[in-house]
XYZ file of C-alpha atoms in Angstrom:
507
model
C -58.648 52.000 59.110
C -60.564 50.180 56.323
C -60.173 53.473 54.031
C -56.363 53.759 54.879
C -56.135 50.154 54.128
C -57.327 50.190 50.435
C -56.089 53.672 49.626
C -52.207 51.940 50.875
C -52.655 49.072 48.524
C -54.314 51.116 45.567
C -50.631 53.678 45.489
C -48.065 51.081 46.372
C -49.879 48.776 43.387
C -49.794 51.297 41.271
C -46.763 52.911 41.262
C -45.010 49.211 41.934
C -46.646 48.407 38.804
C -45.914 51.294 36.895
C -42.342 50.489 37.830
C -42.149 47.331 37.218
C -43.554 48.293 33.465
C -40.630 50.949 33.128
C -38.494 47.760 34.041
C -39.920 45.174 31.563
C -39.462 47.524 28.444
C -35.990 47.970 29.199
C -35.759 44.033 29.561
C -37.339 43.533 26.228
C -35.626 45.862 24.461
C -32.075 44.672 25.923
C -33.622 41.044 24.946
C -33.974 41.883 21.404
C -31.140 43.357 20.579
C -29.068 40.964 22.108
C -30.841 37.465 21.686
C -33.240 38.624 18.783
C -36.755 38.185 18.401
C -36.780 33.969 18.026
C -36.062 33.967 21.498
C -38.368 36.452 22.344
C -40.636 34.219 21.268
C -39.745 31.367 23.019
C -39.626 33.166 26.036
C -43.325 34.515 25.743
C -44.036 30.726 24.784
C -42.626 29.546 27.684
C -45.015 32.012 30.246
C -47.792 30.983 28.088
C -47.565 27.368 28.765
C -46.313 27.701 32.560
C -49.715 30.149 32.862
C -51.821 26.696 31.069
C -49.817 24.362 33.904
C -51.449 26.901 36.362
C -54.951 25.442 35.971
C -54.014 23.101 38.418
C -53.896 25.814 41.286
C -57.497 25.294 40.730
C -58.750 28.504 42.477
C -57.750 27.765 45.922
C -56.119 30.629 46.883
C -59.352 33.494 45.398
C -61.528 30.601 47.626
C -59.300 30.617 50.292
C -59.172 34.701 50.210
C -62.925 34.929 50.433
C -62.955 32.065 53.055
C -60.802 34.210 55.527
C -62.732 37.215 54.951
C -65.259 36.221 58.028
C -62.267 34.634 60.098
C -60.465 37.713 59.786
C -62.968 40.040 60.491
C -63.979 38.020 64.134
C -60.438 37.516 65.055
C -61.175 33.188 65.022
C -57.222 32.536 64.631
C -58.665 29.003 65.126
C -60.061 28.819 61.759
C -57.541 31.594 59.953
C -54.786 28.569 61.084
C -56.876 25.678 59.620
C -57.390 27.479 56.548
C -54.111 28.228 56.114
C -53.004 24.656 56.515
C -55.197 22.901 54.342
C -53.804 26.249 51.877
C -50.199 25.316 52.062
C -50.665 21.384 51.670
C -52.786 22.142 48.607
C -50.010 24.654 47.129
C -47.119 22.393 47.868
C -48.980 20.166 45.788
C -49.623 22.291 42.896
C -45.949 23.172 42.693
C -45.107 19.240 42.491
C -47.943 18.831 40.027
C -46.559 21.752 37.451
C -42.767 20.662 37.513
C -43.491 16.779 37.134
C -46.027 17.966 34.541
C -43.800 20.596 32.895
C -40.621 17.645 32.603
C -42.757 15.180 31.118
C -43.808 17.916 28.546
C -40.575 19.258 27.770
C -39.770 16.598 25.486
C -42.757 17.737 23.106
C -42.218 21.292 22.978
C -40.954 21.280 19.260
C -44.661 20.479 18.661
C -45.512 24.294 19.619
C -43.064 25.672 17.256
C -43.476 26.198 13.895
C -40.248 26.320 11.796
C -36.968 26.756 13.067
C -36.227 26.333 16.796
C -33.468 28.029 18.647
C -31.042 24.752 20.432
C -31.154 23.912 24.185
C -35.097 25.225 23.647
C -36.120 21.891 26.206
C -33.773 22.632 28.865
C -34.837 26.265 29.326
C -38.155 25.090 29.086
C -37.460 22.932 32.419
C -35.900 25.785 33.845
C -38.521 27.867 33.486
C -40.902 25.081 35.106
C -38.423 24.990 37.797
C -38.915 28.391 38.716
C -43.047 28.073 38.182
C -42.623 25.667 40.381
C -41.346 27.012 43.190
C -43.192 30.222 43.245
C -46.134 28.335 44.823
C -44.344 27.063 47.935
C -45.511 30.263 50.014
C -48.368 31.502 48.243
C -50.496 30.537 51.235
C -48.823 33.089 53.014
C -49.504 35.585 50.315
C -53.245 34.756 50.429
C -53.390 35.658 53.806
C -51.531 38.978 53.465
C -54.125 39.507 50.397
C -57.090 38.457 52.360
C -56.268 41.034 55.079
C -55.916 43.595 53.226
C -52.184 44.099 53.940
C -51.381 43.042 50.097
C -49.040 46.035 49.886
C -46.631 43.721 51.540
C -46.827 41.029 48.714
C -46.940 43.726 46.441
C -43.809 45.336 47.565
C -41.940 42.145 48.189
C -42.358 41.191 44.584
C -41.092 44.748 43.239
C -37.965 44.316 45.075
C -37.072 41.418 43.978
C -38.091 41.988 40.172
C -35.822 44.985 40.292
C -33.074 43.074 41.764
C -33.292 40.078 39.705
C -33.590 42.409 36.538
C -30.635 44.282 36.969
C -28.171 40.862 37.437
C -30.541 39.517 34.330
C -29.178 42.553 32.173
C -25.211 41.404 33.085
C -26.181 38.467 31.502
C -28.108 39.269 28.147
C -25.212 41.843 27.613
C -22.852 38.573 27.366
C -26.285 36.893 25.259
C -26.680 33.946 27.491
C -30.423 33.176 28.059
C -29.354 30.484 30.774
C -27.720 33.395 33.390
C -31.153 35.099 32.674
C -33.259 31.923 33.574
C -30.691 30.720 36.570
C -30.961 34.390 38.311
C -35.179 34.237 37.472
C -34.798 30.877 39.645
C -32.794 32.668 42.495
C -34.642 35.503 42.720
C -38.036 33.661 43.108
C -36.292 31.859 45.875
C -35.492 34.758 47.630
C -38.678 36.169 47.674
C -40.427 33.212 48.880
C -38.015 33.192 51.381
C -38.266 37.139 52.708
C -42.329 37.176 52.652
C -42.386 34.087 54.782
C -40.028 35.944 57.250
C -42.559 38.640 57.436
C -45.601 37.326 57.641
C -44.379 35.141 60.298
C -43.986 37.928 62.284
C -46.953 39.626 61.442
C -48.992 36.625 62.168
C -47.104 34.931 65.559
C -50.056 33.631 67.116
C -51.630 32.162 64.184
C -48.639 30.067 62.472
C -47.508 27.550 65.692
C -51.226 26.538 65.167
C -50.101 24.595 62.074
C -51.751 21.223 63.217
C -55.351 22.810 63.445
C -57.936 20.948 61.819
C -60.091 23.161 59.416
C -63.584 23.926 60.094
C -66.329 21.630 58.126
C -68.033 24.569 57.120
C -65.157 26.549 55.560
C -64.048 23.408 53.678
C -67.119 23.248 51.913
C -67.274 26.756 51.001
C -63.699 26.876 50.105
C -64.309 23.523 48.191
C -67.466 24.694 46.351
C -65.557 27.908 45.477
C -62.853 26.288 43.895
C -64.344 24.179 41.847
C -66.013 27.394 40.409
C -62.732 29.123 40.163
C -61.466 26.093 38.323
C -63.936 26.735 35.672
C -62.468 30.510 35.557
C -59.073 29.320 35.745
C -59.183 26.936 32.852
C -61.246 29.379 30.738
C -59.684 32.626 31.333
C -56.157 30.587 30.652
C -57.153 29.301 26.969
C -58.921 32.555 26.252
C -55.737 34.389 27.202
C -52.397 32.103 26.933
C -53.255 29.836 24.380
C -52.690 32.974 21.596
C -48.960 32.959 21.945
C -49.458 28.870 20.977
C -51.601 29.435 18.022
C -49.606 32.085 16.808
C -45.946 29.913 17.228
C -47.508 26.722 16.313
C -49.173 28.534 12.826
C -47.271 31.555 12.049
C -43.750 30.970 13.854
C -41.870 31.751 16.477
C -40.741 35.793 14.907
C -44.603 36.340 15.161
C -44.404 35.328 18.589
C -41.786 37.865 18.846
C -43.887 40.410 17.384
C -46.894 39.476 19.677
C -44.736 39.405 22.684
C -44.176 42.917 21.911
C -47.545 44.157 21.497
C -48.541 42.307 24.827
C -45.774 43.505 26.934
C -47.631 46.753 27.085
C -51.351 44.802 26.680
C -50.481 42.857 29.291
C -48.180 45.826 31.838
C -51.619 48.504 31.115
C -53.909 45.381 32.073
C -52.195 44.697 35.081
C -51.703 48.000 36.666
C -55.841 48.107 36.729
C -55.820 44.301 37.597
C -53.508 45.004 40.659
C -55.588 48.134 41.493
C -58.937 46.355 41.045
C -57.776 43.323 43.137
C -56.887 46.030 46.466
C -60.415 46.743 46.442
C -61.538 43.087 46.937
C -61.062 42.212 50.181
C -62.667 45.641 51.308
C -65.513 44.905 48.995
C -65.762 41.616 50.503
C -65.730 42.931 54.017
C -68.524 45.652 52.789
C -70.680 42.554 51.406
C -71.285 41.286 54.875
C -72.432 44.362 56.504
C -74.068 46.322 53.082
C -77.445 45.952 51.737
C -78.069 44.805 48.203
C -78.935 48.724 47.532
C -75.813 49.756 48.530
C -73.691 47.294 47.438
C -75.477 48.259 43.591
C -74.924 51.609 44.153
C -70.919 51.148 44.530
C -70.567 48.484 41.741
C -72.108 51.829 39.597
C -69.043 53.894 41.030
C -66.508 50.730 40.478
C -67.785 50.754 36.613
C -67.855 54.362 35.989
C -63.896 54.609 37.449
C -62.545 51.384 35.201
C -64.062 52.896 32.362
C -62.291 56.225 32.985
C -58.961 54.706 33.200
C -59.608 52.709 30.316
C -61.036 55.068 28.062
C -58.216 57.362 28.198
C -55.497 54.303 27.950
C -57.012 52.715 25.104
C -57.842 56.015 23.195
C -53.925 57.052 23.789
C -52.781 53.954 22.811
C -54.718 53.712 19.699
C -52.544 56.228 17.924
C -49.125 55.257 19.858
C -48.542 51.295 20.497
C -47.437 51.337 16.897
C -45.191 54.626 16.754
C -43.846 53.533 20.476
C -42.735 50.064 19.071
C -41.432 51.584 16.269
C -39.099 53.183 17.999
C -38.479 50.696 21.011
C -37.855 47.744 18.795
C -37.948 48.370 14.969
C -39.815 48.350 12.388
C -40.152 44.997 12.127
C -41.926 44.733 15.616
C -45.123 46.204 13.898
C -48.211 44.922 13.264
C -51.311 45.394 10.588
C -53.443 48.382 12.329
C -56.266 46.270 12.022
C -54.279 43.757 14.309
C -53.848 46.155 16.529
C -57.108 47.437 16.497
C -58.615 43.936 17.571
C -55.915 43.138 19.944
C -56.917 46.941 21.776
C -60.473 45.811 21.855
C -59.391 42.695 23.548
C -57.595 44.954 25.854
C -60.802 47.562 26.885
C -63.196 44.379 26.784
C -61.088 43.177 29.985
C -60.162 46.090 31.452
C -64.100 46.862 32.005
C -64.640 43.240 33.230
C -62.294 44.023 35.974
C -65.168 45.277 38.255
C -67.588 42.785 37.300
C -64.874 39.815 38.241
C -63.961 41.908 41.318
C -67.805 41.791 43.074
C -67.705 38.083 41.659
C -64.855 37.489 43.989
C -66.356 39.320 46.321
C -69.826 37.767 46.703
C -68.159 34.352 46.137
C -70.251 33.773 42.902
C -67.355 31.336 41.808
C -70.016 28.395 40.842
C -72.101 29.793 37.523
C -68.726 31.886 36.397
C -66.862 28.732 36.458
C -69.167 26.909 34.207
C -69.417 29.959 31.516
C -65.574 29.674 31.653
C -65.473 26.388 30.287
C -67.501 26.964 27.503
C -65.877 30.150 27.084
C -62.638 28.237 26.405
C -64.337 26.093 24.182
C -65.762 28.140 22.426
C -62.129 30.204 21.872
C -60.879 26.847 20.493
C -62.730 26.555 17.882
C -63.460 29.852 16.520
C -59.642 30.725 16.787
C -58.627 27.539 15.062
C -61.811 28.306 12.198
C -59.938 31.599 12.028
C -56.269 30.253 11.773
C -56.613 26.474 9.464
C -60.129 27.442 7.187
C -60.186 31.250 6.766
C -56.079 31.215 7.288
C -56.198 34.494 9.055
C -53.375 34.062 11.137
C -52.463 36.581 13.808
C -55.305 38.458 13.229
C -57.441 35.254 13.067
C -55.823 34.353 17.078
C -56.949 38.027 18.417
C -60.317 37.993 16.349
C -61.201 34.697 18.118
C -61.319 36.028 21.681
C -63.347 39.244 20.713
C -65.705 37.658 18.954
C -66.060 35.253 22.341
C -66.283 38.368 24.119
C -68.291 39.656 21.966
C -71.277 36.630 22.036
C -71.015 35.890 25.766
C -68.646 37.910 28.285
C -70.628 40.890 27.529
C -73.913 39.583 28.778
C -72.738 36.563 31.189
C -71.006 38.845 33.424
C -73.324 41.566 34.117
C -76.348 39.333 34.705
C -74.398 36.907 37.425
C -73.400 40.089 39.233
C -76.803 42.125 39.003
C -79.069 38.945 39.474
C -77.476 36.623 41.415
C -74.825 38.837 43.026
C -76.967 41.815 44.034
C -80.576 40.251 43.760
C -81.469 42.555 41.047
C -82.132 42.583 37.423
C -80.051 43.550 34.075
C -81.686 46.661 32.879
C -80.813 47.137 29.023
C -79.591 50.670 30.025
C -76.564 48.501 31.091
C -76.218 47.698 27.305
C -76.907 50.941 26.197
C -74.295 52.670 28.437
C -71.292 50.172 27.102
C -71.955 50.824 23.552
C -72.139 54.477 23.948
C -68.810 54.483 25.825
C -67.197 51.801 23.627
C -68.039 54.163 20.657
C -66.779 56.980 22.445
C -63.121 55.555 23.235
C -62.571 53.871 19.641
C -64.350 56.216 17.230
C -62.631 59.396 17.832
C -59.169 58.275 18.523
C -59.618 56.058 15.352
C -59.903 58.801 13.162
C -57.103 60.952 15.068
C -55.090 57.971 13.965
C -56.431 57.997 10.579
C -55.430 61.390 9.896
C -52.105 61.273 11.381
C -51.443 58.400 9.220
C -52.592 60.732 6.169
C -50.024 63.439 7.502
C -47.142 60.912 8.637
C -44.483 61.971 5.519
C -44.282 65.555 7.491
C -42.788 63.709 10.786
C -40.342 61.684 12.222
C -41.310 58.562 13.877
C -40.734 60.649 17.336
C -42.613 63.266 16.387
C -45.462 61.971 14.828
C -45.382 59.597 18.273
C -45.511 62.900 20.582
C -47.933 64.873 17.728
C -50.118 61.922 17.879
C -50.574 61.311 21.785
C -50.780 65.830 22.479
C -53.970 65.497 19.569
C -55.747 62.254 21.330
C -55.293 63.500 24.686
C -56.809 66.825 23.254
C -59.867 64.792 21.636
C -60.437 62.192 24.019
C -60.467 64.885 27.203
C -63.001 67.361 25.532
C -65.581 64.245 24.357
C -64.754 63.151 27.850
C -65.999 65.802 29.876
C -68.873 66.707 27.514
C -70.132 63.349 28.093
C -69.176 62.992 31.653
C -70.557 66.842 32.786
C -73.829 65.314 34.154
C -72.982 61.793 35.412
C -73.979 61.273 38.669
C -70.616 59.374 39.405
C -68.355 61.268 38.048
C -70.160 64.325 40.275
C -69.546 62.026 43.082
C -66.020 61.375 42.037
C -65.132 64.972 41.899
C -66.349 65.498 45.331
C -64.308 62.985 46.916
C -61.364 64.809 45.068
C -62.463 68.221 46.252
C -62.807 66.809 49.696
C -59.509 64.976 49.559
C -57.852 67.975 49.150
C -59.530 70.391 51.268
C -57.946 67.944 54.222
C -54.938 68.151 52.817
C-alpha cells in the first residue's frame, strides 16, 4: 500500500506539473504580447514579495506534516484532530497577518521599482495580497492530505483549478486588462479552497467533528521546536530565492524583471516538477525513519542522490544549449540574456535541484533546528554579497544570480550534507561525498558547455528553430554517451535498472 501510495503521488505530480508548465508558457507568452514586458515585471515582483510575506507561515505546516506522521501511522484520531486545530487557528492567522501586512506595504511599492512604473501598480499589488491571503484558509487541510500520503488529491485539486482559472485569465489579457486576470486569480483560489475542504471532509469524517480537541503537550513541543527551525529555512530560503526579482527591479528596472521572469518561468517550472516529486517521497521517508535503521536509512539517501542527479544532469545539460534559443523564439529577442547570465543562473538551478534530497531526509528526520539557523545566515550572507555585487562592483543581473552561487558555493554545499549524514543518520561526511559532486558537476556543465560553444561558432548556418532542435539532438547525444560511460558501474544505477527490469517483467 505504502509503494502504491508514493508511486500515485510521484505520476499525478509529475505529469500535473508538467502540465501546468505547458500552461504557464502559454500564459507568459499571451502576457507579453499583450501587456508587454513592464508588466511582466511587476507581476513577477508581485510573487516575489507575496513569497517574502510568507515567512510568517513560519514552518507550521512541514512541522505539522512530520508531527502527524506517528498519529497517522497508530490511527490516534485524538491527536490527528488536535493537531489539526491548533493548524487551522495558526493558518487563519497567517492569512490575516500577510493581507494587513501586504495593505500597509502597498503604499511603498514605488520604492521596489526602478524607473518608470506602470499606473494602478498599488491596487494590483493589494489584489494580489488578497488572493495570498486567502490561499492559507485551508491549508491545514492540505497538510493533512500531504502528511498521509494522499497529496495526489492536493495535487490534483490545484491543477484543475490552474487550468480553469487560466483559460478565463486568457479572455481577459486578449482585451489587455491585468485586473480580469488578478479578479479571476482571486476566484479561482476561492474555489479551490472551497472543493479540497469538501473532500477531505469526507475523507476524514471521524476526525473533523473533533474540532474542540485539545492538542497533546508532547506534539506541541515538537511541532513548536520544529517550527522555529523551519522559520530559520523559511526566512533564508525566501531572501536567497525571492529577493532577486527585488534587486534586479529596484537596480536594473522593471524590463529586466521582465527578462528574469522569463528565464525563471522555466528555472522555476523544471525546479518544481523535481520539488513536487521529491516532496511525494517525504512522508514515506518519514514513515521508513521510524521503523529503518541508520544503515538503511544511509543506504536509500545514496539511491535518493544518485536519481536527483540523473534528472538533473540531463535537464541542466539540455538546457544549457536551449533556454536561450527557446526564449528566442517564445518571446523575442529581447527576452535574452548574456550566456554567462545564464550560465550562473543554471548553476543556481542544479545546485538546488541536488539539495532536493538532502532537504527531503531533513524533513524527514525533523532536523528543522540546526537548518534553521544556517538559513539565517544564509540570507545574510545573500544580502550582502548580492548588494557588493550590484552598488560596488555594479554587476547588475549577473551580480543578483552570482550572489546566491557563491552562497551556495561557501556553505550549502557542506552544511547540508553534514546535518543529514551526522546528525540525521549518525554517521560521518566522508570526502568521497565531495569528490562525487565535483565529478558530476563537471560532467553536466563541461560537455554541454562546449556543445554550446560550438553551436554558437556554427549559428550563421541555422535558423533560430533549427539551431534550437540541432542543438538539443547533439546534447542529448553527448550528455547520454558520458552518461552511461560514467554510470556503467554504479552500484545505484545497477539497482535502478533492476527495479525497471522488474517493473516490467510484472507488467
Amino acid at each position: 500500500m505504502r509503494d502504491k501510495s508514493v508511486v500515485k503521488n510521484l505520476y499525478i505530480a509529475f505529469l500535473t506539473q508538467v502540465s501546468t508548465m505547458v500552461i504557464a508558457f502559454v500564459m507568459q507568452s499571451i502576457f507579453v504580447r499583450s501587456l508587454g514586458g513592464a508588466y511582466v515585471g511587476a507581476n513577477g515582483l508581485f510573487t516575489n514579495i507575496l513569497s517574502i510575506l510568507s515567512f510568517s507561515e513560519l514552518g507550521i505546516g512541514n512541522a505539522a506534516a512530520f508531527a502527524l506522521y506517528d498519529p497517522l501511522k497508530n490511527g490516534n484520531q485524538e491527536r490527528i484532530s488536535g493537531i489539526l486545530s491548533f493548524l487551522r487557528r495558526a493558518y487563519t492567522f497567517v492569512g490575516l497577518t500577510v493581507f494587513l501586512v501586504g495593505v500597509l506595504l502597498a503604499p511603498f511599492l514605488h520604492l521596489f521599482v526602478h524607473g518608470d512604473s506602470i499606473r494602478h501598480l498599488k491596487f494590483y499589488f493589494v489584489l494580489f495580497v488578497i488572493n495570498s491571503a486567502i490561499s492559507y484558509f485551508f491549508s491545514y487541510k492540505r497538510t493533512l492530505l500531504i502528511a498521509d500520503q494522499k497529496n495526489y488529491i492536493t495535487t490534483l485539486n490545484v491543477f484543475y483549478a490552474k487550468v480553469a482559472t487560466s483559460i478565463i485569465q486568457v479572455a481577459f489579457l486578449l482585451m489587455h486588462s491585468y485586473l480580469g486576470f488578478l479578479i479571476i486569480q482571486i476566484v479561482g483560489t476561492l474555489i479551490s479552497n472551497f472543493l479540497i475542504s469538501r473532500k477531505t471532509n469526507s475523507l476524514y469524517r471521524d476526525i473533523f467533528p473533533l474540532k474542540s480537541s485539545l492538542m497533546d503537550p508532547n506534539d506541541k513541543k515538537v511541532l513548536l521546536s520544529s517550527s522555529l527551525g523551519i522559520m530559520g529555512q523559511q526566512i533564508g530560503g525566501i531572501i536567497v530565492r525571492d529577493t532577486n526579482n527585488l534587486f534586479i527591479s529596484g537596480f536594473v528596472g522593471l524590463m529586466a524583471a521582465g527578462i528574469y521572469s522569463g528565464y525563471m518561468l522555466i528555472v522555476n517550472g523544471v525546479m518544481t516538477i523535481l520539488t513536487q516529486v521529491i516532496n511525494s517521497t517525504v512522508a514515506t521517508l518519514g514513515s521508513w525513519n521510524i521503523s529503518m535503521s541508520s544503515s538503511q536509512m544511509t543506504d536509500i539517501l545514496k539511491k535518493h542522490l544518485f536519481v536527483t542527479w540523473t534528472f538533473s544532469y540531463f535537464v541542466v545539460s539540455i538546457l544549457i544549449s536551449s533556454i536561450t534559443p527557446f526564449i528566442n523564439i517564445w518571446l523575442g529577442p529581447a527576452y535574452n540574456f548574456d550566456f554567462v547570465i545564464v550560465l550562473v543562473i543554471l548553476f543556481n538551478l542544479y545546485f538546488s535541484l541536488n539539495r532536493l534530497t538532502l532537504l527531503a531526509l531533513v524533513q524527514a528526520k525533523g532536523l528543522f533546528v540546526k537548518t534553521g539557523i544556517k538559513s539565517l545566515v544564509e540570507a545574510a550572507l545573500n544580502i550582502i554579497v548580492s548588494l557588493l555585487l550590484i552598488v560596488v562592483f555594479r554587476l547588475g543581473v549577473l551580480g543578483v544570480v552570482l550572489g546566491t552561487t557563491i552562497v551556495n558555493l561557501s556553505l550549502n554545499i557542506w552544511f547540508d550534507p553534514w546535518v543529514v549524514y551526522v546528525s540525521g543518520l549518525g554517521g560521518h561526511l566522508d570526502f568521497k561525498y565531495f569528490q562525487i559532486y565535483v565529478v558530476r558537476a563537471i560532467l553536466t556543465f563541461v560537455p554541454a558547455t562546449i556543445v554550446e560553444m560550438f553551436m554558437r561558432s556554427v549559428a550563421g548556418q541555422f535558423n533560430v528553430g533549427l539551431y534550437l532542435a540541432v542543438s538539443v539532438l547533439l546534447t542529448v547525444f553527448v550528455a547520454t554517451a558520458i552518461y552511461l560511460i560514467y554510470v556503467v558501474r554504479n552500484p545505484e544505477f545497477k539497482y535502478l535498472i533492476g527495479l525497471i527490469k522488474q517493473r516490467f517483467n510484472k507488467e
